[in-house]
PDB file of C-alpha atoms in Angstrom:
ATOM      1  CA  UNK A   1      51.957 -14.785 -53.093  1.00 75.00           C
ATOM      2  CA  UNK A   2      50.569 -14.215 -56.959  1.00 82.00           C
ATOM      3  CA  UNK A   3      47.500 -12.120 -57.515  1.00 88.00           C
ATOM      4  CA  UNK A   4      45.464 -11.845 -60.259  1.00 91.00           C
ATOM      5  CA  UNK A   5      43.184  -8.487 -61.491  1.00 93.00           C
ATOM      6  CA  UNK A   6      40.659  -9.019 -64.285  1.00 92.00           C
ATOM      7  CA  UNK A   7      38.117  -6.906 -66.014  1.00 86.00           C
ATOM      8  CA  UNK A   8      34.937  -7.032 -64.307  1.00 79.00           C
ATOM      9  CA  UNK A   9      32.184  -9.157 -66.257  1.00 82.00           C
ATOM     10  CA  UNK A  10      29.947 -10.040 -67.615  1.00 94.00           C
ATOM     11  CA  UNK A  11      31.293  -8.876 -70.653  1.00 95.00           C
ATOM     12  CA  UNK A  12      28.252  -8.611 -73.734  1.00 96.00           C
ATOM     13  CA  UNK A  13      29.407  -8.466 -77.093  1.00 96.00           C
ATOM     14  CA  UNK A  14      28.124  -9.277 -80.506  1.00 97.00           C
ATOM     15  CA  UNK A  15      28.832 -11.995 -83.119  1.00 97.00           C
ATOM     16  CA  UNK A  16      32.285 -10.915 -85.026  1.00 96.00           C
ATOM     17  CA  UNK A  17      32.805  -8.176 -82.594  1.00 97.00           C
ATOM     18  CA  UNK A  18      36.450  -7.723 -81.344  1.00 97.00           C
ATOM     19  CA  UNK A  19      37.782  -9.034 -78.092  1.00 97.00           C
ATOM     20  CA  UNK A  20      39.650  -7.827 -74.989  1.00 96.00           C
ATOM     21  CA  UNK A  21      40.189  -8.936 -71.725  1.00 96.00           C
ATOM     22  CA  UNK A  22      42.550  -7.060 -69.257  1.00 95.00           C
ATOM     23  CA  UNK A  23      44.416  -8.978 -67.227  1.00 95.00           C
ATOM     24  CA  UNK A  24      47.432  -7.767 -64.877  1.00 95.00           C
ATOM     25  CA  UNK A  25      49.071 -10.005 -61.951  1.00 93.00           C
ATOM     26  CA  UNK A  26      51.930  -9.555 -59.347  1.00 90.00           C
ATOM     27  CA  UNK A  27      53.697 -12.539 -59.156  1.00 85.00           C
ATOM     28  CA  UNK A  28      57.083 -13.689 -57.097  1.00 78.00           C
ATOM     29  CA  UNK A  29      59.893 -14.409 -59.709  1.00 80.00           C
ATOM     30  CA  UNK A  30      59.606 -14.956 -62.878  1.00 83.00           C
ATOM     31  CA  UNK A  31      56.005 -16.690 -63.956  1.00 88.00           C
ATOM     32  CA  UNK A  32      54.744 -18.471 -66.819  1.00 88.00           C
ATOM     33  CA  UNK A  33      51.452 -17.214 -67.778  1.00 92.00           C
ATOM     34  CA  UNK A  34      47.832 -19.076 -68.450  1.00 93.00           C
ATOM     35  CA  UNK A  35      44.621 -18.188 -70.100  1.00 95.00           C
ATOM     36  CA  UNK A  36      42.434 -21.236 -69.002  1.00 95.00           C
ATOM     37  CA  UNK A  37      38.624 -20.948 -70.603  1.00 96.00           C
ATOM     38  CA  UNK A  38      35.377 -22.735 -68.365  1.00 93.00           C
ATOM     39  CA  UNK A  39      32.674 -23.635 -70.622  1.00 92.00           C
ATOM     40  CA  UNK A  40      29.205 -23.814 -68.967  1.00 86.00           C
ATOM     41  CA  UNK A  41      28.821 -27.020 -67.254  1.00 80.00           C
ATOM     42  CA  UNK A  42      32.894 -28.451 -67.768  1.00 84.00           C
ATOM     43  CA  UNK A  43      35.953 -28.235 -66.208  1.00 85.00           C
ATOM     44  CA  UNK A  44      38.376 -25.631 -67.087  1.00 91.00           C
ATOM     45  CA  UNK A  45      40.473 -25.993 -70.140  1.00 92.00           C
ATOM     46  CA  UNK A  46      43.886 -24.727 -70.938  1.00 92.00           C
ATOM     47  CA  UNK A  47      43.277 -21.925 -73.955  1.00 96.00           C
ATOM     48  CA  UNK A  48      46.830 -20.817 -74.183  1.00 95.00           C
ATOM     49  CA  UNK A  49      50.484 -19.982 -72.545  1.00 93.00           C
ATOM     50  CA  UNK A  50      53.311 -18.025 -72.198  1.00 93.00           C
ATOM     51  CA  UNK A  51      56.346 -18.685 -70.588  1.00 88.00           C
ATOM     52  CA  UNK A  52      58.603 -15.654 -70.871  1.00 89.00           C
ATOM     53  CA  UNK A  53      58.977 -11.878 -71.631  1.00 93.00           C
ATOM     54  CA  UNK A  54      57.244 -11.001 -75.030  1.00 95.00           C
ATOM     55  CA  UNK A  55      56.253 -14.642 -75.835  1.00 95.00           C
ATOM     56  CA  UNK A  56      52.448 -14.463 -77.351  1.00 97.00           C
ATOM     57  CA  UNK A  57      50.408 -17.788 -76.923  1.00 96.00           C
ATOM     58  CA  UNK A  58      47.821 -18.491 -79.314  1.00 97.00           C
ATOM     59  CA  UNK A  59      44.827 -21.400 -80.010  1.00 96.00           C
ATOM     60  CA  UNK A  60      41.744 -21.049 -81.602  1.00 95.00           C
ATOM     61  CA  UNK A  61      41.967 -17.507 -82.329  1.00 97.00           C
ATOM     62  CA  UNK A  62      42.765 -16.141 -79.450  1.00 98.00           C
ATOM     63  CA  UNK A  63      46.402 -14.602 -78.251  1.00 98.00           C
ATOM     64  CA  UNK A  64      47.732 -12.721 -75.451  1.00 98.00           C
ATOM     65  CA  UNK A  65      51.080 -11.479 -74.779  1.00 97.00           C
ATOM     66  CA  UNK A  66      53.096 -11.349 -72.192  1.00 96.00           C
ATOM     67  CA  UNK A  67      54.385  -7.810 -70.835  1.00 96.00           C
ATOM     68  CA  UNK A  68      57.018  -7.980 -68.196  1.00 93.00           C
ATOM     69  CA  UNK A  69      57.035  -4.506 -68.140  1.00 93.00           C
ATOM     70  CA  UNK A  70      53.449  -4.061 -67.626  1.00 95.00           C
ATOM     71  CA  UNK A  71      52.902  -6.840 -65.882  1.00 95.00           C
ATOM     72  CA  UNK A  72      49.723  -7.660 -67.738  1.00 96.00           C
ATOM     73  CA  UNK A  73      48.922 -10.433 -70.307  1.00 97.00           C
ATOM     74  CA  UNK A  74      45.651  -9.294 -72.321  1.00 97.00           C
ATOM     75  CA  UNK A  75      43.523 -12.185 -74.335  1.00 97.00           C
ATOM     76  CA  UNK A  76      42.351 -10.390 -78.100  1.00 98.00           C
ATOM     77  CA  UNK A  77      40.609 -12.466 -80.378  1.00 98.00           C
ATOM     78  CA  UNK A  78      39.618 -10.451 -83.117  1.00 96.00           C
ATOM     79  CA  UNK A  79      36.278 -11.993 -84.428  1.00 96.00           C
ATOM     80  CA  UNK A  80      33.542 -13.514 -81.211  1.00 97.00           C
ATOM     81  CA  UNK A  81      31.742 -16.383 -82.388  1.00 97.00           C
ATOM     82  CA  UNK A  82      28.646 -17.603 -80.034  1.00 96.00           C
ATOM     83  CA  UNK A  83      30.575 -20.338 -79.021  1.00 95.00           C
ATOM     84  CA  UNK A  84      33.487 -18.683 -77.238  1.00 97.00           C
ATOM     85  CA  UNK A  85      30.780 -17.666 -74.646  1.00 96.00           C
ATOM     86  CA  UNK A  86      32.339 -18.858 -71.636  1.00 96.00           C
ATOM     87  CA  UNK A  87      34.273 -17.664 -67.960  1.00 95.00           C
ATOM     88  CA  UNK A  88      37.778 -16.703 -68.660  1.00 97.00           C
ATOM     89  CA  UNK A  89      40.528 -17.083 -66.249  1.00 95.00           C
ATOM     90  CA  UNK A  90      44.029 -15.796 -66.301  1.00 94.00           C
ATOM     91  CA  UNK A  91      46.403 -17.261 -63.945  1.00 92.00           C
ATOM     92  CA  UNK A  92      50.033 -16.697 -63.206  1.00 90.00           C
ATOM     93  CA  UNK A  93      52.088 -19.983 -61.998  1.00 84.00           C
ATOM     94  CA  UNK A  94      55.928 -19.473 -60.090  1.00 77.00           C
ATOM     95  CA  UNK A  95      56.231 -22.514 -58.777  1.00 67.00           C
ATOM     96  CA  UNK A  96      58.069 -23.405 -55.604  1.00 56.00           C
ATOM     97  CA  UNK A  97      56.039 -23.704 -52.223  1.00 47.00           C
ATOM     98  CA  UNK A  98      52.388 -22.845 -52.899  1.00 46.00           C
ATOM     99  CA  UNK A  99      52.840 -24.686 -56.521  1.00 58.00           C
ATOM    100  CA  UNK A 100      49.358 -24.586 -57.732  1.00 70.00           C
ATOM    101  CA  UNK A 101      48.158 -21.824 -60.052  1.00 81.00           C
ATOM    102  CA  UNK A 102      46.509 -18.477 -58.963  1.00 85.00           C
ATOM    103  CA  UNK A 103      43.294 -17.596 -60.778  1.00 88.00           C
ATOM    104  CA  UNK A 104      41.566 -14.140 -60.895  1.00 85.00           C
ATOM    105  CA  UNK A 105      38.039 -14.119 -60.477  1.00 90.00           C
ATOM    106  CA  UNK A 106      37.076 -15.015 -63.941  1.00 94.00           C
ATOM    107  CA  UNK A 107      35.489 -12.772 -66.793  1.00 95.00           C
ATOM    108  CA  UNK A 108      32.288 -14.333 -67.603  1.00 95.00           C
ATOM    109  CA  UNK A 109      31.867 -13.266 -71.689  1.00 96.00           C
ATOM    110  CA  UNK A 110      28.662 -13.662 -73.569  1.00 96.00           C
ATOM    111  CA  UNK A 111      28.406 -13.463 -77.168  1.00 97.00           C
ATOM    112  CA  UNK A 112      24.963 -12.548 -78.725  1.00 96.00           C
ATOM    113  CA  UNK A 113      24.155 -13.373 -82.245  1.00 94.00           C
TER     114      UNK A 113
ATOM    115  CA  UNK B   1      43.689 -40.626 -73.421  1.00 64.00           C
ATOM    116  CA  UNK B   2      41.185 -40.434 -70.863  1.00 80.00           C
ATOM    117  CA  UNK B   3      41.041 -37.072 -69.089  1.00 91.00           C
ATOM    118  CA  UNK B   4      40.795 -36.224 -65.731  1.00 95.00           C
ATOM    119  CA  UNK B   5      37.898 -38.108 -63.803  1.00 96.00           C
ATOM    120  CA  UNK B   6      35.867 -37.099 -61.227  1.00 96.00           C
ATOM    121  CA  UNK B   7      32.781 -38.703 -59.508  1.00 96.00           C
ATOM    122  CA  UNK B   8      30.069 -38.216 -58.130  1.00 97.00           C
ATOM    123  CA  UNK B   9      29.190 -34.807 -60.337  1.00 95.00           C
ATOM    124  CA  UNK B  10      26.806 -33.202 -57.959  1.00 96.00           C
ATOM    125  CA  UNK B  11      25.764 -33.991 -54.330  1.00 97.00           C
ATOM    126  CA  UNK B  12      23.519 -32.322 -52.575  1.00 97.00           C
ATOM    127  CA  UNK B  13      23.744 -33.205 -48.355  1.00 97.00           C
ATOM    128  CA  UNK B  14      22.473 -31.793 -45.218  1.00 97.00           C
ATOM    129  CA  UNK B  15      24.756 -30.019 -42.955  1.00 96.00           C
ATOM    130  CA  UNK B  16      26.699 -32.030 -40.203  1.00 96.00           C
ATOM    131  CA  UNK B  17      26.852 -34.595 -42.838  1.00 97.00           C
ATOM    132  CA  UNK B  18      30.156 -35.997 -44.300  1.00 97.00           C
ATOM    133  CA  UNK B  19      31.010 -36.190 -47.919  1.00 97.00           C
ATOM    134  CA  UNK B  20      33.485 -37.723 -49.806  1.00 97.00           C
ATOM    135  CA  UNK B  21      35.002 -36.809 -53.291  1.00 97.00           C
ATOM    136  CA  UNK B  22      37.104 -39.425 -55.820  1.00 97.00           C
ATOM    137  CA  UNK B  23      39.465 -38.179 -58.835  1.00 97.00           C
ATOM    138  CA  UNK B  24      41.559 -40.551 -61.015  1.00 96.00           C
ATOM    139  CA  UNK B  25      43.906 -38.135 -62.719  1.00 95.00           C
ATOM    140  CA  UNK B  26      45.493 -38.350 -66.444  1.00 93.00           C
ATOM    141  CA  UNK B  27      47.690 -42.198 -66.540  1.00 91.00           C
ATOM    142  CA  UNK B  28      51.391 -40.934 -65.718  1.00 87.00           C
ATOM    143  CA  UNK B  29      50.335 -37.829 -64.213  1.00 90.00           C
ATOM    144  CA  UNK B  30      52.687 -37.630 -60.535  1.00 89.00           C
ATOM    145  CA  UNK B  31      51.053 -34.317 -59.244  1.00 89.00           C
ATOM    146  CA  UNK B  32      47.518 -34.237 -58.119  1.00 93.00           C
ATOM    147  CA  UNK B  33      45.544 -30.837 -57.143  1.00 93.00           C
ATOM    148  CA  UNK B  34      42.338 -30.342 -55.470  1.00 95.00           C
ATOM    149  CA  UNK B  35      40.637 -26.789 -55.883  1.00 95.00           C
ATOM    150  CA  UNK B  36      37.926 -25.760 -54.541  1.00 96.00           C
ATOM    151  CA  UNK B  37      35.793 -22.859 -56.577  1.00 94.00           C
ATOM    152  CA  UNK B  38      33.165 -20.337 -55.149  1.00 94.00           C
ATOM    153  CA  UNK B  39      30.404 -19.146 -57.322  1.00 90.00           C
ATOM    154  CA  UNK B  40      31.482 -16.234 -59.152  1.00 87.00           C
ATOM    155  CA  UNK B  41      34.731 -16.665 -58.037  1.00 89.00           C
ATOM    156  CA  UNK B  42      38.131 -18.689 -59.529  1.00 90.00           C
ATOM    157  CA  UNK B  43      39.503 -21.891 -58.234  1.00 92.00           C
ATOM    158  CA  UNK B  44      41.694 -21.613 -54.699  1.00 92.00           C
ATOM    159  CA  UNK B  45      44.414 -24.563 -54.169  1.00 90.00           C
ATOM    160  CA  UNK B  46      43.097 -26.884 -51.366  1.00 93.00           C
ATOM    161  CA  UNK B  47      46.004 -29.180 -51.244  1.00 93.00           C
ATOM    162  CA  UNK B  48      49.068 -30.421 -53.737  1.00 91.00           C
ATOM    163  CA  UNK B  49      50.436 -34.114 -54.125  1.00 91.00           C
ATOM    164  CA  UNK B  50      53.721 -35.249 -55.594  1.00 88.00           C
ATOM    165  CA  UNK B  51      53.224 -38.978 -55.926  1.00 89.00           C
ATOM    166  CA  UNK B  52      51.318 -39.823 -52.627  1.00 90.00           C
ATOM    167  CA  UNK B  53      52.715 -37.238 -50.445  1.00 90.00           C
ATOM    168  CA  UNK B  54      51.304 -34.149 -49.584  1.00 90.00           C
ATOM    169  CA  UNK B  55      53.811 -31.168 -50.290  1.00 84.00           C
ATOM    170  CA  UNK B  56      51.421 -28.393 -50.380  1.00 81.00           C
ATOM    171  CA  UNK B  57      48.135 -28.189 -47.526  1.00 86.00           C
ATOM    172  CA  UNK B  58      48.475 -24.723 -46.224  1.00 82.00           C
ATOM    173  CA  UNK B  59      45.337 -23.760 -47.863  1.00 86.00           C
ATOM    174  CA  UNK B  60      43.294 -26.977 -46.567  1.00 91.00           C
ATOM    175  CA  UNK B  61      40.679 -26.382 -43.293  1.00 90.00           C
ATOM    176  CA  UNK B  62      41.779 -29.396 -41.330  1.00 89.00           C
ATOM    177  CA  UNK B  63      39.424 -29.346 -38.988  1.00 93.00           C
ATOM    178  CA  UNK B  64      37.032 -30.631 -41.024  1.00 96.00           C
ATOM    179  CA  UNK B  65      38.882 -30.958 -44.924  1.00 96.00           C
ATOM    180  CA  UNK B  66      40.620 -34.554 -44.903  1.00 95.00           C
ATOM    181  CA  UNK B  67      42.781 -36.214 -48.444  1.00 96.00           C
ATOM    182  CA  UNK B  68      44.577 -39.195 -49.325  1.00 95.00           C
ATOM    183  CA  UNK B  69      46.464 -39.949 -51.935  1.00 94.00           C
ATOM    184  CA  UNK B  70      47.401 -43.871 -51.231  1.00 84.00           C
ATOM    185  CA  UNK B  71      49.213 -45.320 -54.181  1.00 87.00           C
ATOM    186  CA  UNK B  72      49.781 -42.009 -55.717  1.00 84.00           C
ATOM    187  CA  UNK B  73      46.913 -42.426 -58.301  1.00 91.00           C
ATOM    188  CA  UNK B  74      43.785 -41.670 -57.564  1.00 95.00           C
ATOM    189  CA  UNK B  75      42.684 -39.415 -54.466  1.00 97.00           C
ATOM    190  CA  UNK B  76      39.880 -38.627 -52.185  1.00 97.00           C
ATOM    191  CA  UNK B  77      39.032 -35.759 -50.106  1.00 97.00           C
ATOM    192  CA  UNK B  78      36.667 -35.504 -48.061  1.00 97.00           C
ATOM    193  CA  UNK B  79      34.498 -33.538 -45.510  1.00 97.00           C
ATOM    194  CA  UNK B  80      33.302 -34.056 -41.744  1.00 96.00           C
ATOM    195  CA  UNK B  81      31.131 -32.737 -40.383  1.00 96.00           C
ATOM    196  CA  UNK B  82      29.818 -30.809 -43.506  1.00 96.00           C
ATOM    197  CA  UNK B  83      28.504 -26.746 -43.011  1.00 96.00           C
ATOM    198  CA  UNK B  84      26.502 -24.644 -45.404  1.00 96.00           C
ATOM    199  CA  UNK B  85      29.677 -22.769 -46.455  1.00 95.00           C
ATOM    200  CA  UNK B  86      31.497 -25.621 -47.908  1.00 97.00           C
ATOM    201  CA  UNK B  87      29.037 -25.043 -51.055  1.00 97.00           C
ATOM    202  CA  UNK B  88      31.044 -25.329 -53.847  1.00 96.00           C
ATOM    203  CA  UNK B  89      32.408 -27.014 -56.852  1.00 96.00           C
ATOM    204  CA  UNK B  90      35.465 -29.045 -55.832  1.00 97.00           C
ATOM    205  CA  UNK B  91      38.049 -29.500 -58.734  1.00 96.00           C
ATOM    206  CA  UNK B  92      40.566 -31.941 -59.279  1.00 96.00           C
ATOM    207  CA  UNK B  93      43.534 -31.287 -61.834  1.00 94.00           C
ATOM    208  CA  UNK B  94      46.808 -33.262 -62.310  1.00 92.00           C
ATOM    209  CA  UNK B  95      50.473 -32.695 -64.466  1.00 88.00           C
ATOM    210  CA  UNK B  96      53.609 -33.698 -64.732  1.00 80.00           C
ATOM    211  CA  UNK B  97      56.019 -32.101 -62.501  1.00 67.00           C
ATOM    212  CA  UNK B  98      57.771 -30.494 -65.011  1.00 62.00           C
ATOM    213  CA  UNK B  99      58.228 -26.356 -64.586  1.00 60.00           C
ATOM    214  CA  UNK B 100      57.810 -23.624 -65.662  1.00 51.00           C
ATOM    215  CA  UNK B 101      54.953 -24.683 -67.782  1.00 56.00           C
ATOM    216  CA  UNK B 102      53.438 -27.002 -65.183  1.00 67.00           C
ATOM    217  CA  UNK B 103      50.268 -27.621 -67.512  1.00 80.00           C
ATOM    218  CA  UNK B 104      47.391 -28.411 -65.404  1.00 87.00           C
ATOM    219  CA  UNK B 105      44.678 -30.676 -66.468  1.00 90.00           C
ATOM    220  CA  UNK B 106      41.271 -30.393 -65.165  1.00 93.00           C
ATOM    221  CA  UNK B 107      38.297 -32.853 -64.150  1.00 94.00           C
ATOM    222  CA  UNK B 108      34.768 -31.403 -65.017  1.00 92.00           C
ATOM    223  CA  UNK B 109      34.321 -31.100 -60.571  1.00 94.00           C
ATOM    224  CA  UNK B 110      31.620 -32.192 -58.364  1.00 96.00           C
ATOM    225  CA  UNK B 111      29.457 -29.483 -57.558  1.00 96.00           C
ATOM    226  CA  UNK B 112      28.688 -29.838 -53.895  1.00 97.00           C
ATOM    227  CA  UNK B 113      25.358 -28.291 -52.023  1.00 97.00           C
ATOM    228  CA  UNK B 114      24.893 -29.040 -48.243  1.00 97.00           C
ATOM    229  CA  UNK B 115      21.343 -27.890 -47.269  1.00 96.00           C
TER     230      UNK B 115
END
């Protein structure tokens, strides 16, 4: 099955600081890849996705690309606002007989003023 | 459009007790999921419905973990006999069935404590 590594959290920056979160997965065929974001008290949302080799998905600042090669599809944003202080997950989806997607354990980021 | 619903938002029982769980997915949605999320950790796949048919419960403790997806629209799951470990927040998401992108939508969960 999928599997999903993500940087340890939580993750502390400041206000208009620059953003990184590793992630790498191993995945059966061919996946589409997911950044969903977890605001405190909601549901997760979908932030962005990629569905093939060197595709970059962006929304609201953020992007992360997808490397076949590495196997690893890294969210940047390049100025934190307060607001993006949330649990990030990335998640690999292949479809076929486990069909739902495969989350890492989340990268809880807060952003201080 | 109405998002994913899910009620009741928090329960708090007493172990041995059962519990039951209600989501009405997004209007036109065919495929229903149910996750389940530790603290600290991400969501795991309980159990996967095309329509009203389960395709996908490998991941689902039957001995106690029970779902039903009658018309294909909304869904229940439930628990019986409820034990301290089942602490959680249980998540509901539904999509089209339409790959690769298979965009999953999520309900806001019901955060379960049994005491």
């Amino acid at each position: 099955g999928n599997s999903v590594t993500q940087m340890e959290g939580p993750v502390t920056l400041s206000e208009e600081a620059f953003l990184t979160i590793n992630c790498t997965y191993t995945a059966t065929g061919y996946p589409s890849l997911f950044w969903y974001v977890q605001y405190p008290g909601e549901g997760l949302q979908l932030l962005l996705k990629a569905t093939k080799a060197d595709d970059k998905g962006s929304n609201k600042g953020f992007e992360a690309t997808y490397r076949k090669e590495t196997t690893s599809f890294h969210l940047e944003k390049g100025s934190v606002q307060v607001s993006d202080s949330a649990v990030y997950f990335c998640a690999p989806y292949s479809g076929g007989g486990a069909d739902g997607l495969t989350f890492g354990k989340g990268t809880h980021l807060i952003i201080q003023p | 459009e109405a998002g994913v619903v899910q009620s009741p938002r928090y329960k708090i029982i007493e172990k041995k007790q059962p519990v039951a769980f209600w989501c009405n997915p997004i209007s036109g949605h065919n495929t229903l999921y149910w996750y389940r999320q530790n603290l600290g950790q991400g969501p795991e796949l309980l159990i996967r419905y095309e329509n009203e048919e389960a395709v996908d419960d490998s991941q689902l403790p039957k001995d106690r973990f029970s779902a039903e997806r009658l018309k294909g629209v909304d869904s229940t799951l439930k628990i019986q006999p409820a034990e301290l470990g089942d602490s959680a927040v249980y998540l509901c998401a539904s999509s089209f069935p339409t790959p690769p992108y298979n965009e999953q939508f999520f309900g806001p969960g019901t955060r379960l404590t049994v005491l």
